[in-house]
């Protein structure tokens, strides 16, 4: 049993590294098998296909990530702006490490939304969080009734995720190379929380 788990972990570790470097489309199962030190038949025995392996790795990464997000939502020692800063930094770091995540989430939500949501072991409900209470205190009950707090979260997510999805277009429009793009993402970790707080004023 321990041998099986070790082999499975070797496959996932190798796949995670190659997916990160090459992306899903350019990754070949033979490359993963070679990196894991196993033959292709053994990889197929454990995961059946590249898609199944990719899905498992992404779901494991997202589960850990959403557990962290839930902790941010309910942090008792952090202010509202600090929560937005932690969310921006966490999301940007996660996507930089695994740039296929936004496209994976979009494709899964379109293809099988109920199954995808049910697989997530962590359910982060905004209205049940300390973040929601802090929003209520910041903007007041009357404005909260007029402005659905989900607008705030959608703005936050859009500011974080769009640059990664639209990166090829942005690179051509702004003549942005990899180093410049990375610098801009670092800058956005500080800028996004400020923009969101200004929106709440």
mmCIF file with all atom_site columns, C-alpha atoms in Angstrom:
data_model
loop_
_atom_site.group_PDB
_atom_site.id
_atom_site.type_symbol
_atom_site.label_atom_id
_atom_site.label_alt_id
_atom_site.label_comp_id
_atom_site.label_asym_id
_atom_site.label_entity_id
_atom_site.label_seq_id
_atom_site.pdbx_PDB_ins_code
_atom_site.Cartn_x
_atom_site.Cartn_y
_atom_site.Cartn_z
_atom_site.occupancy
_atom_site.B_iso_or_equiv
_atom_site.pdbx_formal_charge
_atom_site.auth_seq_id
_atom_site.auth_comp_id
_atom_site.auth_asym_id
_atom_site.auth_atom_id
_atom_site.pdbx_PDB_model_num
ATOM 1   C CA . UNK A 1 1   ? 0.000   0.000  0.000   1.00 0.00 ? 1   UNK A CA 1
ATOM 2   C CA . UNK A 1 2   ? 2.783   2.422  0.896   1.00 0.00 ? 2   UNK A CA 1
ATOM 3   C CA . UNK A 1 3   ? 4.484   1.656  -2.430  1.00 0.00 ? 3   UNK A CA 1
ATOM 4   C CA . UNK A 1 4   ? 1.298   2.549  -4.297  1.00 0.00 ? 4   UNK A CA 1
ATOM 5   C CA . UNK A 1 5   ? 0.992   5.866  -2.454  1.00 0.00 ? 5   UNK A CA 1
ATOM 6   C CA . UNK A 1 6   ? 4.630   6.694  -3.109  1.00 0.00 ? 6   UNK A CA 1
ATOM 7   C CA . UNK A 1 7   ? 4.240   5.966  -6.819  1.00 0.00 ? 7   UNK A CA 1
ATOM 8   C CA . UNK A 1 8   ? 1.078   8.059  -7.014  1.00 0.00 ? 8   UNK A CA 1
ATOM 9   C CA . UNK A 1 9   ? 2.784   10.946 -5.240  1.00 0.00 ? 9   UNK A CA 1
ATOM 10  C CA . UNK A 1 10  ? 5.771   10.719 -7.591  1.00 0.00 ? 10  UNK A CA 1
ATOM 11  C CA . UNK A 1 11  ? 3.440   10.936 -10.583 1.00 0.00 ? 11  UNK A CA 1
ATOM 12  C CA . UNK A 1 12  ? 1.526   13.902 -9.169  1.00 0.00 ? 12  UNK A CA 1
ATOM 13  C CA . UNK A 1 13  ? 4.687   15.772 -8.182  1.00 0.00 ? 13  UNK A CA 1
ATOM 14  C CA . UNK A 1 14  ? 6.210   15.273 -11.625 1.00 0.00 ? 14  UNK A CA 1
ATOM 15  C CA . UNK A 1 15  ? 2.966   16.213 -13.367 1.00 0.00 ? 15  UNK A CA 1
ATOM 16  C CA . UNK A 1 16  ? 2.506   19.339 -11.250 1.00 0.00 ? 16  UNK A CA 1
ATOM 17  C CA . UNK A 1 17  ? 5.985   20.570 -12.163 1.00 0.00 ? 17  UNK A CA 1
ATOM 18  C CA . UNK A 1 18  ? 5.595   19.864 -15.889 1.00 0.00 ? 18  UNK A CA 1
ATOM 19  C CA . UNK A 1 19  ? 2.073   21.310 -16.102 1.00 0.00 ? 19  UNK A CA 1
ATOM 20  C CA . UNK A 1 20  ? 3.400   24.446 -14.424 1.00 0.00 ? 20  UNK A CA 1
ATOM 21  C CA . UNK A 1 21  ? 6.293   24.782 -16.884 1.00 0.00 ? 21  UNK A CA 1
ATOM 22  C CA . UNK A 1 22  ? 4.557   23.801 -20.114 1.00 0.00 ? 22  UNK A CA 1
ATOM 23  C CA . UNK A 1 23  ? 0.846   24.227 -19.488 1.00 0.00 ? 23  UNK A CA 1
ATOM 24  C CA . UNK A 1 24  ? -1.779  21.553 -20.017 1.00 0.00 ? 24  UNK A CA 1
ATOM 25  C CA . UNK A 1 25  ? -1.812  21.523 -23.830 1.00 0.00 ? 25  UNK A CA 1
ATOM 26  C CA . UNK A 1 26  ? 1.961   21.166 -24.287 1.00 0.00 ? 26  UNK A CA 1
ATOM 27  C CA . UNK A 1 27  ? 2.387   18.485 -21.621 1.00 0.00 ? 27  UNK A CA 1
ATOM 28  C CA . UNK A 1 28  ? 2.717   14.873 -22.767 1.00 0.00 ? 28  UNK A CA 1
ATOM 29  C CA . UNK A 1 29  ? 1.999   11.900 -20.526 1.00 0.00 ? 29  UNK A CA 1
ATOM 30  C CA . UNK A 1 30  ? 5.308   10.338 -21.592 1.00 0.00 ? 30  UNK A CA 1
ATOM 31  C CA . UNK A 1 31  ? 7.151   13.398 -20.232 1.00 0.00 ? 31  UNK A CA 1
ATOM 32  C CA . UNK A 1 32  ? 5.367   12.960 -16.897 1.00 0.00 ? 32  UNK A CA 1
ATOM 33  C CA . UNK A 1 33  ? 6.159   9.245  -16.773 1.00 0.00 ? 33  UNK A CA 1
ATOM 34  C CA . UNK A 1 34  ? 9.840   9.882  -17.542 1.00 0.00 ? 34  UNK A CA 1
ATOM 35  C CA . UNK A 1 35  ? 10.065  12.604 -14.881 1.00 0.00 ? 35  UNK A CA 1
ATOM 36  C CA . UNK A 1 36  ? 8.401   10.306 -12.325 1.00 0.00 ? 36  UNK A CA 1
ATOM 37  C CA . UNK A 1 37  ? 10.787  7.467  -13.207 1.00 0.00 ? 37  UNK A CA 1
ATOM 38  C CA . UNK A 1 38  ? 8.025   5.064  -14.247 1.00 0.00 ? 38  UNK A CA 1
ATOM 39  C CA . UNK A 1 39  ? 6.732   3.623  -17.507 1.00 0.00 ? 39  UNK A CA 1
ATOM 40  C CA . UNK A 1 40  ? 3.726   5.026  -19.356 1.00 0.00 ? 40  UNK A CA 1
ATOM 41  C CA . UNK A 1 41  ? 1.574   1.976  -18.656 1.00 0.00 ? 41  UNK A CA 1
ATOM 42  C CA . UNK A 1 42  ? 1.936   2.497  -14.907 1.00 0.00 ? 42  UNK A CA 1
ATOM 43  C CA . UNK A 1 43  ? 0.935   6.157  -15.201 1.00 0.00 ? 43  UNK A CA 1
ATOM 44  C CA . UNK A 1 44  ? -2.167  5.156  -17.181 1.00 0.00 ? 44  UNK A CA 1
ATOM 45  C CA . UNK A 1 45  ? -2.958  2.504  -14.553 1.00 0.00 ? 45  UNK A CA 1
ATOM 46  C CA . UNK A 1 46  ? -3.100  5.143  -11.831 1.00 0.00 ? 46  UNK A CA 1
ATOM 47  C CA . UNK A 1 47  ? -4.736  8.036  -13.679 1.00 0.00 ? 47  UNK A CA 1
ATOM 48  C CA . UNK A 1 48  ? -6.101  6.677  -16.997 1.00 0.00 ? 48  UNK A CA 1
ATOM 49  C CA . UNK A 1 49  ? -5.497  9.942  -18.867 1.00 0.00 ? 49  UNK A CA 1
ATOM 50  C CA . UNK A 1 50  ? -3.699  13.279 -18.783 1.00 0.00 ? 50  UNK A CA 1
ATOM 51  C CA . UNK A 1 51  ? -7.047  14.987 -18.207 1.00 0.00 ? 51  UNK A CA 1
ATOM 52  C CA . UNK A 1 52  ? -7.814  12.893 -15.093 1.00 0.00 ? 52  UNK A CA 1
ATOM 53  C CA . UNK A 1 53  ? -4.351  13.570 -13.677 1.00 0.00 ? 53  UNK A CA 1
ATOM 54  C CA . UNK A 1 54  ? -4.657  17.297 -14.387 1.00 0.00 ? 54  UNK A CA 1
ATOM 55  C CA . UNK A 1 55  ? -8.106  17.443 -12.780 1.00 0.00 ? 55  UNK A CA 1
ATOM 56  C CA . UNK A 1 56  ? -6.914  15.750 -9.607  1.00 0.00 ? 56  UNK A CA 1
ATOM 57  C CA . UNK A 1 57  ? -3.903  18.035 -9.243  1.00 0.00 ? 57  UNK A CA 1
ATOM 58  C CA . UNK A 1 58  ? -5.998  21.143 -9.841  1.00 0.00 ? 58  UNK A CA 1
ATOM 59  C CA . UNK A 1 59  ? -8.715  20.047 -7.414  1.00 0.00 ? 59  UNK A CA 1
ATOM 60  C CA . UNK A 1 60  ? -6.165  19.297 -4.689  1.00 0.00 ? 60  UNK A CA 1
ATOM 61  C CA . UNK A 1 61  ? -4.520  22.689 -5.215  1.00 0.00 ? 61  UNK A CA 1
ATOM 62  C CA . UNK A 1 62  ? -7.864  24.494 -5.196  1.00 0.00 ? 62  UNK A CA 1
ATOM 63  C CA . UNK A 1 63  ? -9.064  22.732 -2.048  1.00 0.00 ? 63  UNK A CA 1
ATOM 64  C CA . UNK A 1 64  ? -5.958  23.825 -0.138  1.00 0.00 ? 64  UNK A CA 1
ATOM 65  C CA . UNK A 1 65  ? -6.281  27.310 -1.610  1.00 0.00 ? 65  UNK A CA 1
ATOM 66  C CA . UNK A 1 66  ? -9.954  27.723 -0.673  1.00 0.00 ? 66  UNK A CA 1
ATOM 67  C CA . UNK A 1 67  ? -9.211  26.543 2.857   1.00 0.00 ? 67  UNK A CA 1
ATOM 68  C CA . UNK A 1 68  ? -6.732  29.405 3.034   1.00 0.00 ? 68  UNK A CA 1
ATOM 69  C CA . UNK A 1 69  ? -9.328  31.826 1.609   1.00 0.00 ? 69  UNK A CA 1
ATOM 70  C CA . UNK A 1 70  ? -11.841 30.740 4.236   1.00 0.00 ? 70  UNK A CA 1
ATOM 71  C CA . UNK A 1 71  ? -9.258  31.494 6.915   1.00 0.00 ? 71  UNK A CA 1
ATOM 72  C CA . UNK A 1 72  ? -8.739  34.966 5.398   1.00 0.00 ? 72  UNK A CA 1
ATOM 73  C CA . UNK A 1 73  ? -12.505 35.615 5.336   1.00 0.00 ? 73  UNK A CA 1
ATOM 74  C CA . UNK A 1 74  ? -12.747 34.752 9.031   1.00 0.00 ? 74  UNK A CA 1
ATOM 75  C CA . UNK A 1 75  ? -9.519  36.260 10.328  1.00 0.00 ? 75  UNK A CA 1
ATOM 76  C CA . UNK A 1 76  ? -10.302 37.946 13.629  1.00 0.00 ? 76  UNK A CA 1
ATOM 77  C CA . UNK A 1 77  ? -7.061  39.933 13.817  1.00 0.00 ? 77  UNK A CA 1
ATOM 78  C CA . UNK A 1 78  ? -7.074  41.454 10.308  1.00 0.00 ? 78  UNK A CA 1
ATOM 79  C CA . UNK A 1 79  ? -8.788  44.621 9.102   1.00 0.00 ? 79  UNK A CA 1
ATOM 80  C CA . UNK A 1 80  ? -10.976 44.753 5.987   1.00 0.00 ? 80  UNK A CA 1
ATOM 81  C CA . UNK A 1 81  ? -8.153  46.249 3.891   1.00 0.00 ? 81  UNK A CA 1
ATOM 82  C CA . UNK A 1 82  ? -5.708  43.638 5.198   1.00 0.00 ? 82  UNK A CA 1
ATOM 83  C CA . UNK A 1 83  ? -8.153  40.915 4.158   1.00 0.00 ? 83  UNK A CA 1
ATOM 84  C CA . UNK A 1 84  ? -8.351  42.362 0.636   1.00 0.00 ? 84  UNK A CA 1
ATOM 85  C CA . UNK A 1 85  ? -4.544  42.543 0.563   1.00 0.00 ? 85  UNK A CA 1
ATOM 86  C CA . UNK A 1 86  ? -4.220  38.906 1.657   1.00 0.00 ? 86  UNK A CA 1
ATOM 87  C CA . UNK A 1 87  ? -6.791  37.812 -0.933  1.00 0.00 ? 87  UNK A CA 1
ATOM 88  C CA . UNK A 1 88  ? -5.055  39.723 -3.737  1.00 0.00 ? 88  UNK A CA 1
ATOM 89  C CA . UNK A 1 89  ? -1.617  38.382 -2.797  1.00 0.00 ? 89  UNK A CA 1
ATOM 90  C CA . UNK A 1 90  ? -2.870  34.806 -2.372  1.00 0.00 ? 90  UNK A CA 1
ATOM 91  C CA . UNK A 1 91  ? -4.749  34.706 -5.668  1.00 0.00 ? 91  UNK A CA 1
ATOM 92  C CA . UNK A 1 92  ? -1.921  36.336 -7.635  1.00 0.00 ? 92  UNK A CA 1
ATOM 93  C CA . UNK A 1 93  ? 0.680   33.994 -6.136  1.00 0.00 ? 93  UNK A CA 1
ATOM 94  C CA . UNK A 1 94  ? -1.498  30.945 -6.797  1.00 0.00 ? 94  UNK A CA 1
ATOM 95  C CA . UNK A 1 95  ? -2.122  31.852 -10.433 1.00 0.00 ? 95  UNK A CA 1
ATOM 96  C CA . UNK A 1 96  ? 1.531   32.694 -11.042 1.00 0.00 ? 96  UNK A CA 1
ATOM 97  C CA . UNK A 1 97  ? 2.496   29.271 -9.708  1.00 0.00 ? 97  UNK A CA 1
ATOM 98  C CA . UNK A 1 98  ? -0.257  27.499 -11.668 1.00 0.00 ? 98  UNK A CA 1
ATOM 99  C CA . UNK A 1 99  ? -1.291  29.683 -14.624 1.00 0.00 ? 99  UNK A CA 1
ATOM 100 C CA . UNK A 1 100 ? -3.737  27.053 -15.924 1.00 0.00 ? 100 UNK A CA 1
ATOM 101 C CA . UNK A 1 101 ? -5.997  27.452 -12.876 1.00 0.00 ? 101 UNK A CA 1
ATOM 102 C CA . UNK A 1 102 ? -8.296  30.242 -14.230 1.00 0.00 ? 102 UNK A CA 1
ATOM 103 C CA . UNK A 1 103 ? -8.960  28.382 -17.491 1.00 0.00 ? 103 UNK A CA 1
ATOM 104 C CA . UNK A 1 104 ? -9.431  25.109 -15.596 1.00 0.00 ? 104 UNK A CA 1
ATOM 105 C CA . UNK A 1 105 ? -12.037 26.684 -13.295 1.00 0.00 ? 105 UNK A CA 1
ATOM 106 C CA . UNK A 1 106 ? -13.884 28.295 -16.208 1.00 0.00 ? 106 UNK A CA 1
ATOM 107 C CA . UNK A 1 107 ? -13.980 25.063 -18.223 1.00 0.00 ? 107 UNK A CA 1
ATOM 108 C CA . UNK A 1 108 ? -15.112 22.986 -15.230 1.00 0.00 ? 108 UNK A CA 1
ATOM 109 C CA . UNK A 1 109 ? -17.827 25.478 -14.273 1.00 0.00 ? 109 UNK A CA 1
ATOM 110 C CA . UNK A 1 110 ? -19.136 25.455 -17.839 1.00 0.00 ? 110 UNK A CA 1
ATOM 111 C CA . UNK A 1 111 ? -18.899 21.716 -18.393 1.00 0.00 ? 111 UNK A CA 1
ATOM 112 C CA . UNK A 1 112 ? -20.144 20.417 -15.024 1.00 0.00 ? 112 UNK A CA 1
ATOM 113 C CA . UNK A 1 113 ? -20.874 23.209 -12.538 1.00 0.00 ? 113 UNK A CA 1
ATOM 114 C CA . UNK A 1 114 ? -22.709 21.110 -9.924  1.00 0.00 ? 114 UNK A CA 1
ATOM 115 C CA . UNK A 1 115 ? -20.051 18.399 -9.905  1.00 0.00 ? 115 UNK A CA 1
ATOM 116 C CA . UNK A 1 116 ? -17.220 20.931 -9.705  1.00 0.00 ? 116 UNK A CA 1
ATOM 117 C CA . UNK A 1 117 ? -18.765 22.830 -6.784  1.00 0.00 ? 117 UNK A CA 1
ATOM 118 C CA . UNK A 1 118 ? -19.624 19.611 -4.931  1.00 0.00 ? 118 UNK A CA 1
ATOM 119 C CA . UNK A 1 119 ? -16.009 18.407 -5.232  1.00 0.00 ? 119 UNK A CA 1
ATOM 120 C CA . UNK A 1 120 ? -14.784 21.472 -3.369  1.00 0.00 ? 120 UNK A CA 1
ATOM 121 C CA . UNK A 1 121 ? -14.672 20.380 0.256   1.00 0.00 ? 121 UNK A CA 1
ATOM 122 C CA . UNK A 1 122 ? -14.622 23.981 1.453   1.00 0.00 ? 122 UNK A CA 1
ATOM 123 C CA . UNK A 1 123 ? -17.691 26.173 1.032   1.00 0.00 ? 123 UNK A CA 1
ATOM 124 C CA . UNK A 1 124 ? -16.847 29.826 1.658   1.00 0.00 ? 124 UNK A CA 1
ATOM 125 C CA . UNK A 1 125 ? -20.088 31.725 2.261   1.00 0.00 ? 125 UNK A CA 1
ATOM 126 C CA . UNK A 1 126 ? -19.568 35.475 2.232   1.00 0.00 ? 126 UNK A CA 1
ATOM 127 C CA . UNK A 1 127 ? -22.592 36.244 4.431   1.00 0.00 ? 127 UNK A CA 1
ATOM 128 C CA . UNK A 1 128 ? -21.350 33.922 7.168   1.00 0.00 ? 128 UNK A CA 1
ATOM 129 C CA . UNK A 1 129 ? -17.897 35.493 7.353   1.00 0.00 ? 129 UNK A CA 1
ATOM 130 C CA . UNK A 1 130 ? -16.171 38.133 9.457   1.00 0.00 ? 130 UNK A CA 1
ATOM 131 C CA . UNK A 1 131 ? -15.306 39.872 6.171   1.00 0.00 ? 131 UNK A CA 1
ATOM 132 C CA . UNK A 1 132 ? -19.039 40.386 5.564   1.00 0.00 ? 132 UNK A CA 1
ATOM 133 C CA . UNK A 1 133 ? -19.480 41.881 9.042   1.00 0.00 ? 133 UNK A CA 1
ATOM 134 C CA . UNK A 1 134 ? -16.596 44.266 8.368   1.00 0.00 ? 134 UNK A CA 1
ATOM 135 C CA . UNK A 1 135 ? -18.143 45.257 5.025   1.00 0.00 ? 135 UNK A CA 1
ATOM 136 C CA . UNK A 1 136 ? -21.434 45.923 6.790   1.00 0.00 ? 136 UNK A CA 1
ATOM 137 C CA . UNK A 1 137 ? -19.667 48.125 9.316   1.00 0.00 ? 137 UNK A CA 1
ATOM 138 C CA . UNK A 1 138 ? -17.716 49.946 6.598   1.00 0.00 ? 138 UNK A CA 1
ATOM 139 C CA . UNK A 1 139 ? -20.475 50.811 4.142   1.00 0.00 ? 139 UNK A CA 1
ATOM 140 C CA . UNK A 1 140 ? -23.544 50.645 6.374   1.00 0.00 ? 140 UNK A CA 1
ATOM 141 C CA . UNK A 1 141 ? -26.702 48.564 6.321   1.00 0.00 ? 141 UNK A CA 1
ATOM 142 C CA . UNK A 1 142 ? -28.616 50.817 3.915   1.00 0.00 ? 142 UNK A CA 1
ATOM 143 C CA . UNK A 1 143 ? -25.904 50.776 1.248   1.00 0.00 ? 143 UNK A CA 1
ATOM 144 C CA . UNK A 1 144 ? -25.436 47.041 1.778   1.00 0.00 ? 144 UNK A CA 1
ATOM 145 C CA . UNK A 1 145 ? -29.105 46.559 0.873   1.00 0.00 ? 145 UNK A CA 1
ATOM 146 C CA . UNK A 1 146 ? -28.582 48.576 -2.328  1.00 0.00 ? 146 UNK A CA 1
ATOM 147 C CA . UNK A 1 147 ? -25.226 47.055 -3.312  1.00 0.00 ? 147 UNK A CA 1
ATOM 148 C CA . UNK A 1 148 ? -24.938 43.284 -3.268  1.00 0.00 ? 148 UNK A CA 1
ATOM 149 C CA . UNK A 1 149 ? -21.594 42.470 -1.559  1.00 0.00 ? 149 UNK A CA 1
ATOM 150 C CA . UNK A 1 150 ? -20.951 39.986 -4.356  1.00 0.00 ? 150 UNK A CA 1
ATOM 151 C CA . UNK A 1 151 ? -20.294 43.010 -6.590  1.00 0.00 ? 151 UNK A CA 1
ATOM 152 C CA . UNK A 1 152 ? -17.317 43.797 -4.376  1.00 0.00 ? 152 UNK A CA 1
ATOM 153 C CA . UNK A 1 153 ? -16.008 40.230 -4.636  1.00 0.00 ? 153 UNK A CA 1
ATOM 154 C CA . UNK A 1 154 ? -16.582 40.181 -8.411  1.00 0.00 ? 154 UNK A CA 1
ATOM 155 C CA . UNK A 1 155 ? -14.620 43.412 -8.765  1.00 0.00 ? 155 UNK A CA 1
ATOM 156 C CA . UNK A 1 156 ? -11.843 41.987 -6.613  1.00 0.00 ? 156 UNK A CA 1
ATOM 157 C CA . UNK A 1 157 ? -11.696 38.746 -8.628  1.00 0.00 ? 157 UNK A CA 1
ATOM 158 C CA . UNK A 1 158 ? -11.865 40.567 -11.958 1.00 0.00 ? 158 UNK A CA 1
ATOM 159 C CA . UNK A 1 159 ? -8.970  42.842 -11.020 1.00 0.00 ? 159 UNK A CA 1
ATOM 160 C CA . UNK A 1 160 ? -6.899  39.823 -10.020 1.00 0.00 ? 160 UNK A CA 1
ATOM 161 C CA . UNK A 1 161 ? -7.751  37.226 -12.659 1.00 0.00 ? 161 UNK A CA 1
ATOM 162 C CA . UNK A 1 162 ? -8.262  39.190 -15.891 1.00 0.00 ? 162 UNK A CA 1
ATOM 163 C CA . UNK A 1 163 ? -4.588  40.167 -16.398 1.00 0.00 ? 163 UNK A CA 1
ATOM 164 C CA . UNK A 1 164 ? -3.682  36.456 -16.433 1.00 0.00 ? 164 UNK A CA 1
ATOM 165 C CA . UNK A 1 165 ? -6.484  35.445 -18.799 1.00 0.00 ? 165 UNK A CA 1
ATOM 166 C CA . UNK A 1 166 ? -5.864  38.419 -21.072 1.00 0.00 ? 166 UNK A CA 1
ATOM 167 C CA . UNK A 1 167 ? -2.074  38.281 -20.826 1.00 0.00 ? 167 UNK A CA 1
ATOM 168 C CA . UNK A 1 168 ? -1.375  37.523 -24.532 1.00 0.00 ? 168 UNK A CA 1
ATOM 169 C CA . UNK A 1 169 ? -3.486  40.520 -25.571 1.00 0.00 ? 169 UNK A CA 1
ATOM 170 C CA . UNK A 1 170 ? -1.997  42.783 -22.906 1.00 0.00 ? 170 UNK A CA 1
ATOM 171 C CA . UNK A 1 171 ? 1.547   41.803 -23.891 1.00 0.00 ? 171 UNK A CA 1
ATOM 172 C CA . UNK A 1 172 ? 0.866   42.861 -27.480 1.00 0.00 ? 172 UNK A CA 1
ATOM 173 C CA . UNK A 1 173 ? -0.990  46.045 -26.570 1.00 0.00 ? 173 UNK A CA 1
ATOM 174 C CA . UNK A 1 174 ? 1.558   47.233 -24.039 1.00 0.00 ? 174 UNK A CA 1
ATOM 175 C CA . UNK A 1 175 ? 4.726   45.549 -25.309 1.00 0.00 ? 175 UNK A CA 1
ATOM 176 C CA . UNK A 1 176 ? 5.034   43.801 -21.955 1.00 0.00 ? 176 UNK A CA 1
ATOM 177 C CA . UNK A 1 177 ? 7.681   41.110 -21.501 1.00 0.00 ? 177 UNK A CA 1
ATOM 178 C CA . UNK A 1 178 ? 7.726   38.463 -18.738 1.00 0.00 ? 178 UNK A CA 1
ATOM 179 C CA . UNK A 1 179 ? 9.773   40.567 -16.325 1.00 0.00 ? 179 UNK A CA 1
ATOM 180 C CA . UNK A 1 180 ? 7.515   43.598 -16.769 1.00 0.00 ? 180 UNK A CA 1
ATOM 181 C CA . UNK A 1 181 ? 4.379   41.488 -16.353 1.00 0.00 ? 181 UNK A CA 1
ATOM 182 C CA . UNK A 1 182 ? 5.725   39.963 -13.116 1.00 0.00 ? 182 UNK A CA 1
ATOM 183 C CA . UNK A 1 183 ? 6.548   43.441 -11.824 1.00 0.00 ? 183 UNK A CA 1
ATOM 184 C CA . UNK A 1 184 ? 3.037   44.638 -12.605 1.00 0.00 ? 184 UNK A CA 1
ATOM 185 C CA . UNK A 1 185 ? 1.518   41.672 -10.762 1.00 0.00 ? 185 UNK A CA 1
ATOM 186 C CA . UNK A 1 186 ? 3.629   42.523 -7.715  1.00 0.00 ? 186 UNK A CA 1
ATOM 187 C CA . UNK A 1 187 ? 2.405   46.121 -7.932  1.00 0.00 ? 187 UNK A CA 1
ATOM 188 C CA . UNK A 1 188 ? -1.201  44.947 -8.152  1.00 0.00 ? 188 UNK A CA 1
ATOM 189 C CA . UNK A 1 189 ? -0.871  43.194 -4.786  1.00 0.00 ? 189 UNK A CA 1
ATOM 190 C CA . UNK A 1 190 ? -0.645  46.675 -3.247  1.00 0.00 ? 190 UNK A CA 1
ATOM 191 C CA . UNK A 1 191 ? -2.888  48.557 -5.685  1.00 0.00 ? 191 UNK A CA 1
ATOM 192 C CA . UNK A 1 192 ? -5.933  46.251 -5.736  1.00 0.00 ? 192 UNK A CA 1
ATOM 193 C CA . UNK A 1 193 ? -6.767  46.527 -1.997  1.00 0.00 ? 193 UNK A CA 1
ATOM 194 C CA . UNK A 1 194 ? -6.503  50.329 -2.266  1.00 0.00 ? 194 UNK A CA 1
ATOM 195 C CA . UNK A 1 195 ? -8.803  50.410 -5.304  1.00 0.00 ? 195 UNK A CA 1
ATOM 196 C CA . UNK A 1 196 ? -11.392 48.237 -3.543  1.00 0.00 ? 196 UNK A CA 1
ATOM 197 C CA . UNK A 1 197 ? -11.299 50.362 -0.404  1.00 0.00 ? 197 UNK A CA 1
ATOM 198 C CA . UNK A 1 198 ? -11.711 53.543 -2.493  1.00 0.00 ? 198 UNK A CA 1
ATOM 199 C CA . UNK A 1 199 ? -14.756 51.954 -4.124  1.00 0.00 ? 199 UNK A CA 1
ATOM 200 C CA . UNK A 1 200 ? -16.300 51.492 -0.661  1.00 0.00 ? 200 UNK A CA 1
ATOM 201 C CA . UNK A 1 201 ? -15.862 55.131 0.334   1.00 0.00 ? 201 UNK A CA 1
#
